[in-house]
Amino acid sequence: MKLKQIVPYNIKKIIPMLGLAGATMFMGGCEKTEEPQQRDVEITFAYKSYDDLFYDDENGVRYPSLKAQEYVNDPTVRTIYLVPQGSWEIYNRFSITGMREKTLEKILDYSPKFRGKGDFDFKVGEASKVPEDSLWFVSNGWTINKRLLEQSQQNQR
């Protein structure tokens, strides 16, 4: 028994179909648009030098510095780290609370891009007098008296 298969085709329809199939092989599909490269930046400040961090207007209202505002508005900036520099041993518990409430909280509330980084080396025992402030500093990315912890760990070895 012989099987004979007949495939009905129309040459006028096959050529455009082959052309369409071939064209889809060379098409790249959806093009991806490149997003700007994200980066992290740092703003450093010291207990006597907050110029890069904030400024006060004529009414005494505190605002992020122009540099900080530029970083906030820059779509390529992912995170703005606030990094303390130098010694903070002059700060007592009242100064620690004042800095948190009047400066750092206001800056962090300005934009979610702001985050703490680095260490505050307050006078030994002062930060523990205001535990709610110490917890706030740590929860926002800073460390407190890290050098003391490292020293005690070395002494235990």
PDB file of C-alpha atoms in Angstrom:
ATOM      1  CA  MET A   1       0.000   0.000   0.000  1.00  0.00           C
ATOM      2  CA  LYS A   2       1.381   3.324  -1.012  1.00  0.00           C
ATOM      3  CA  LEU A   3       0.721   6.469   0.928  1.00  0.00           C
ATOM      4  CA  LYS A   4       0.712   9.577  -1.026  1.00  0.00           C
ATOM      5  CA  GLN A   5       0.666  12.808   0.851  1.00  0.00           C
ATOM      6  CA  ILE A   6      -0.358  15.894  -0.914  1.00  0.00           C
ATOM      7  CA  VAL A   7       0.561  19.186   0.658  1.00  0.00           C
ATOM      8  CA  PRO A   8      -1.512  21.980  -0.676  1.00  0.00           C
ATOM      9  CA  TYR A   9       0.521  25.133  -0.988  1.00  0.00           C
ATOM     10  CA  ASN A  10       0.431  28.290  -2.901  1.00  0.00           C
ATOM     11  CA  ILE A  11       3.767  29.718  -3.933  1.00  0.00           C
ATOM     12  CA  LYS A  12       2.364  33.237  -3.650  1.00  0.00           C
ATOM     13  CA  LYS A  13       1.780  32.679   0.083  1.00  0.00           C
ATOM     14  CA  ILE A  14       4.990  30.793   0.936  1.00  0.00           C
ATOM     15  CA  ILE A  15       7.464  33.466  -0.200  1.00  0.00           C
ATOM     16  CA  PRO A  16       6.066  36.223   2.078  1.00  0.00           C
ATOM     17  CA  MET A  17       5.842  33.751   4.987  1.00  0.00           C
ATOM     18  CA  LEU A  18       9.495  32.753   4.554  1.00  0.00           C
ATOM     19  CA  GLY A  19      10.476  36.417   4.346  1.00  0.00           C
ATOM     20  CA  LEU A  20       8.599  37.203   7.557  1.00  0.00           C
ATOM     21  CA  ALA A  21      10.138  34.236   9.363  1.00  0.00           C
ATOM     22  CA  GLY A  22      13.629  35.272   8.268  1.00  0.00           C
ATOM     23  CA  ALA A  23      13.091  38.880   9.314  1.00  0.00           C
ATOM     24  CA  THR A  24      12.066  37.883  12.836  1.00  0.00           C
ATOM     25  CA  MET A  25      15.347  36.032  13.236  1.00  0.00           C
ATOM     26  CA  PHE A  26      17.309  39.264  12.719  1.00  0.00           C
ATOM     27  CA  MET A  27      15.128  41.569  14.771  1.00  0.00           C
ATOM     28  CA  GLY A  28      16.427  42.290  18.260  1.00  0.00           C
ATOM     29  CA  GLY A  29      13.029  42.430  19.825  1.00  0.00           C
ATOM     30  CA  CYS A  30      12.455  45.137  22.394  1.00  0.00           C
ATOM     31  CA  GLU A  31      15.364  47.445  22.859  1.00  0.00           C
ATOM     32  CA  LYS A  32      16.452  48.037  26.420  1.00  0.00           C
ATOM     33  CA  THR A  33      16.936  51.636  27.348  1.00  0.00           C
ATOM     34  CA  GLU A  34      19.984  52.094  29.497  1.00  0.00           C
ATOM     35  CA  GLU A  35      19.239  53.533  32.899  1.00  0.00           C
ATOM     36  CA  PRO A  36      21.770  55.939  34.324  1.00  0.00           C
ATOM     37  CA  GLN A  37      24.480  54.306  36.406  1.00  0.00           C
ATOM     38  CA  GLN A  38      23.598  54.619  40.098  1.00  0.00           C
ATOM     39  CA  ARG A  39      26.274  55.806  42.542  1.00  0.00           C
ATOM     40  CA  ASP A  40      26.673  56.535  46.232  1.00  0.00           C
ATOM     41  CA  VAL A  41      28.158  59.796  47.513  1.00  0.00           C
ATOM     42  CA  GLU A  42      29.421  61.015  50.874  1.00  0.00           C
ATOM     43  CA  ILE A  43      29.032  64.324  52.659  1.00  0.00           C
ATOM     44  CA  THR A  44      31.489  64.744  55.509  1.00  0.00           C
ATOM     45  CA  PHE A  45      30.999  67.025  58.485  1.00  0.00           C
ATOM     46  CA  ALA A  46      32.789  67.816  61.726  1.00  0.00           C
ATOM     47  CA  TYR A  47      31.553  69.257  64.994  1.00  0.00           C
ATOM     48  CA  LYS A  48      32.742  72.728  63.955  1.00  0.00           C
ATOM     49  CA  SER A  49      32.048  72.431  60.239  1.00  0.00           C
ATOM     50  CA  TYR A  50      28.527  71.671  59.040  1.00  0.00           C
ATOM     51  CA  ASP A  51      28.681  73.794  55.866  1.00  0.00           C
ATOM     52  CA  ASP A  52      28.421  70.827  53.485  1.00  0.00           C
ATOM     53  CA  LEU A  53      25.519  69.428  55.500  1.00  0.00           C
ATOM     54  CA  PHE A  54      23.088  72.307  56.094  1.00  0.00           C
ATOM     55  CA  TYR A  55      22.523  76.037  56.246  1.00  0.00           C
ATOM     56  CA  ASP A  56      20.157  78.224  58.288  1.00  0.00           C
ATOM     57  CA  ASP A  57      17.989  80.862  56.629  1.00  0.00           C
ATOM     58  CA  GLU A  58      17.395  84.333  58.086  1.00  0.00           C
ATOM     59  CA  ASN A  59      14.556  82.966  60.260  1.00  0.00           C
ATOM     60  CA  GLY A  60      16.764  80.250  61.736  1.00  0.00           C
ATOM     61  CA  VAL A  61      15.095  77.433  59.774  1.00  0.00           C
ATOM     62  CA  ARG A  62      17.570  74.684  58.916  1.00  0.00           C
ATOM     63  CA  TYR A  63      17.810  73.333  55.349  1.00  0.00           C
ATOM     64  CA  PRO A  64      20.103  70.844  53.623  1.00  0.00           C
ATOM     65  CA  SER A  65      23.088  72.503  51.964  1.00  0.00           C
ATOM     66  CA  LEU A  66      22.990  73.305  48.267  1.00  0.00           C
ATOM     67  CA  LYS A  67      25.413  70.439  47.688  1.00  0.00           C
ATOM     68  CA  ALA A  68      23.060  68.047  49.518  1.00  0.00           C
ATOM     69  CA  GLN A  69      20.063  69.333  47.557  1.00  0.00           C
ATOM     70  CA  GLU A  70      21.918  68.783  44.275  1.00  0.00           C
ATOM     71  CA  TYR A  71      22.643  65.202  45.278  1.00  0.00           C
ATOM     72  CA  VAL A  72      18.993  64.631  46.220  1.00  0.00           C
ATOM     73  CA  ASN A  73      17.820  65.931  42.836  1.00  0.00           C
ATOM     74  CA  ASP A  74      20.440  63.959  40.872  1.00  0.00           C
ATOM     75  CA  PRO A  75      18.819  60.769  39.499  1.00  0.00           C
ATOM     76  CA  THR A  76      22.211  59.025  39.331  1.00  0.00           C
ATOM     77  CA  VAL A  77      22.701  59.309  43.103  1.00  0.00           C
ATOM     78  CA  ARG A  78      21.296  56.295  44.963  1.00  0.00           C
ATOM     79  CA  THR A  79      22.456  57.000  48.535  1.00  0.00           C
ATOM     80  CA  ILE A  80      23.941  60.059  50.243  1.00  0.00           C
ATOM     81  CA  TYR A  81      26.035  58.986  53.219  1.00  0.00           C
ATOM     82  CA  LEU A  82      26.540  61.484  56.036  1.00  0.00           C
ATOM     83  CA  VAL A  83      29.998  60.810  57.479  1.00  0.00           C
ATOM     84  CA  PRO A  84      31.244  62.437  60.708  1.00  0.00           C
ATOM     85  CA  GLN A  85      34.919  63.425  60.767  1.00  0.00           C
ATOM     86  CA  GLY A  86      37.274  64.162  63.622  1.00  0.00           C
ATOM     87  CA  SER A  87      36.706  63.999  67.340  1.00  0.00           C
ATOM     88  CA  TRP A  88      33.291  64.457  68.963  1.00  0.00           C
ATOM     89  CA  GLU A  89      34.493  64.123  72.568  1.00  0.00           C
ATOM     90  CA  ILE A  90      33.400  67.678  73.343  1.00  0.00           C
ATOM     91  CA  TYR A  91      29.747  66.612  72.994  1.00  0.00           C
ATOM     92  CA  ASN A  92      27.881  65.837  76.193  1.00  0.00           C
ATOM     93  CA  ARG A  93      24.452  64.204  76.408  1.00  0.00           C
ATOM     94  CA  PHE A  94      22.639  67.518  75.777  1.00  0.00           C
ATOM     95  CA  SER A  95      24.777  68.259  72.707  1.00  0.00           C
ATOM     96  CA  ILE A  96      24.143  64.755  71.376  1.00  0.00           C
ATOM     97  CA  THR A  97      20.375  65.180  71.694  1.00  0.00           C
ATOM     98  CA  GLY A  98      20.527  68.677  70.192  1.00  0.00           C
ATOM     99  CA  MET A  99      22.530  67.534  67.174  1.00  0.00           C
ATOM    100  CA  ARG A 100      20.117  64.668  66.562  1.00  0.00           C
ATOM    101  CA  GLU A 101      16.951  66.777  66.873  1.00  0.00           C
ATOM    102  CA  LYS A 102      18.081  70.032  65.262  1.00  0.00           C
ATOM    103  CA  THR A 103      20.327  68.771  62.513  1.00  0.00           C
ATOM    104  CA  LEU A 104      20.519  65.106  61.646  1.00  0.00           C
ATOM    105  CA  GLU A 105      16.818  64.250  61.964  1.00  0.00           C
ATOM    106  CA  LYS A 106      15.908  67.201  59.764  1.00  0.00           C
ATOM    107  CA  ILE A 107      18.409  66.151  57.107  1.00  0.00           C
ATOM    108  CA  LEU A 108      17.314  62.506  57.169  1.00  0.00           C
ATOM    109  CA  ASP A 109      13.645  63.520  56.974  1.00  0.00           C
ATOM    110  CA  TYR A 110      14.367  65.695  53.926  1.00  0.00           C
ATOM    111  CA  SER A 111      14.984  62.706  51.654  1.00  0.00           C
ATOM    112  CA  PRO A 112      15.133  58.911  51.933  1.00  0.00           C
ATOM    113  CA  LYS A 113      18.443  59.075  50.044  1.00  0.00           C
ATOM    114  CA  PHE A 114      20.230  60.221  53.214  1.00  0.00           C
ATOM    115  CA  ARG A 115      21.844  57.589  55.424  1.00  0.00           C
ATOM    116  CA  GLY A 116      24.424  57.639  58.200  1.00  0.00           C
ATOM    117  CA  LYS A 117      27.879  56.114  57.879  1.00  0.00           C
ATOM    118  CA  GLY A 118      30.960  56.221  60.066  1.00  0.00           C
ATOM    119  CA  ASP A 119      31.621  56.618  63.760  1.00  0.00           C
ATOM    120  CA  PHE A 120      30.887  59.247  66.395  1.00  0.00           C
ATOM    121  CA  ASP A 121      33.548  59.078  69.102  1.00  0.00           C
ATOM    122  CA  PHE A 122      31.667  60.802  71.899  1.00  0.00           C
ATOM    123  CA  LYS A 123      33.122  61.192  75.372  1.00  0.00           C
ATOM    124  CA  VAL A 124      33.028  57.829  77.146  1.00  0.00           C
ATOM    125  CA  GLY A 125      29.687  57.306  78.884  1.00  0.00           C
ATOM    126  CA  GLU A 126      27.879  60.341  77.426  1.00  0.00           C
ATOM    127  CA  ALA A 127      26.004  58.454  74.715  1.00  0.00           C
ATOM    128  CA  SER A 128      24.776  55.893  77.248  1.00  0.00           C
ATOM    129  CA  LYS A 129      23.107  58.709  79.209  1.00  0.00           C
ATOM    130  CA  VAL A 130      20.673  59.154  76.310  1.00  0.00           C
ATOM    131  CA  PRO A 131      19.934  55.594  75.132  1.00  0.00           C
ATOM    132  CA  GLU A 132      17.084  56.655  72.830  1.00  0.00           C
ATOM    133  CA  ASP A 133      19.518  58.894  70.944  1.00  0.00           C
ATOM    134  CA  SER A 134      22.160  56.169  70.811  1.00  0.00           C
ATOM    135  CA  LEU A 135      19.630  53.747  69.335  1.00  0.00           C
ATOM    136  CA  TRP A 136      18.546  56.392  66.824  1.00  0.00           C
ATOM    137  CA  PHE A 137      22.155  56.927  65.664  1.00  0.00           C
ATOM    138  CA  VAL A 138      22.783  53.211  65.275  1.00  0.00           C
ATOM    139  CA  SER A 139      19.468  52.541  63.505  1.00  0.00           C
ATOM    140  CA  ASN A 140      20.338  55.225  60.952  1.00  0.00           C
ATOM    141  CA  GLY A 141      23.724  53.742  60.074  1.00  0.00           C
ATOM    142  CA  TRP A 142      26.268  55.351  62.396  1.00  0.00           C
ATOM    143  CA  THR A 143      28.341  53.671  65.073  1.00  0.00           C
ATOM    144  CA  ILE A 144      29.203  55.149  68.471  1.00  0.00           C
ATOM    145  CA  ASN A 145      32.649  54.832  70.034  1.00  0.00           C
ATOM    146  CA  LYS A 146      33.654  51.982  67.761  1.00  0.00           C
ATOM    147  CA  ARG A 147      37.297  52.480  68.742  1.00  0.00           C
ATOM    148  CA  LEU A 148      36.457  51.536  72.340  1.00  0.00           C
ATOM    149  CA  LEU A 149      34.817  48.320  71.218  1.00  0.00           C
ATOM    150  CA  GLU A 150      37.832  47.455  69.057  1.00  0.00           C
ATOM    151  CA  GLN A 151      40.213  48.199  71.929  1.00  0.00           C
ATOM    152  CA  SER A 152      38.284  46.016  74.352  1.00  0.00           C
ATOM    153  CA  GLN A 153      38.210  43.169  71.834  1.00  0.00           C
ATOM    154  CA  GLN A 154      41.984  43.408  71.367  1.00  0.00           C
ATOM    155  CA  ASN A 155      42.523  43.388  75.135  1.00  0.00           C
ATOM    156  CA  GLN A 156      40.443  40.220  75.490  1.00  0.00           C
ATOM    157  CA  ARG A 157      42.625  38.318  73.015  1.00  0.00           C
TER     158      ARG A 157
END
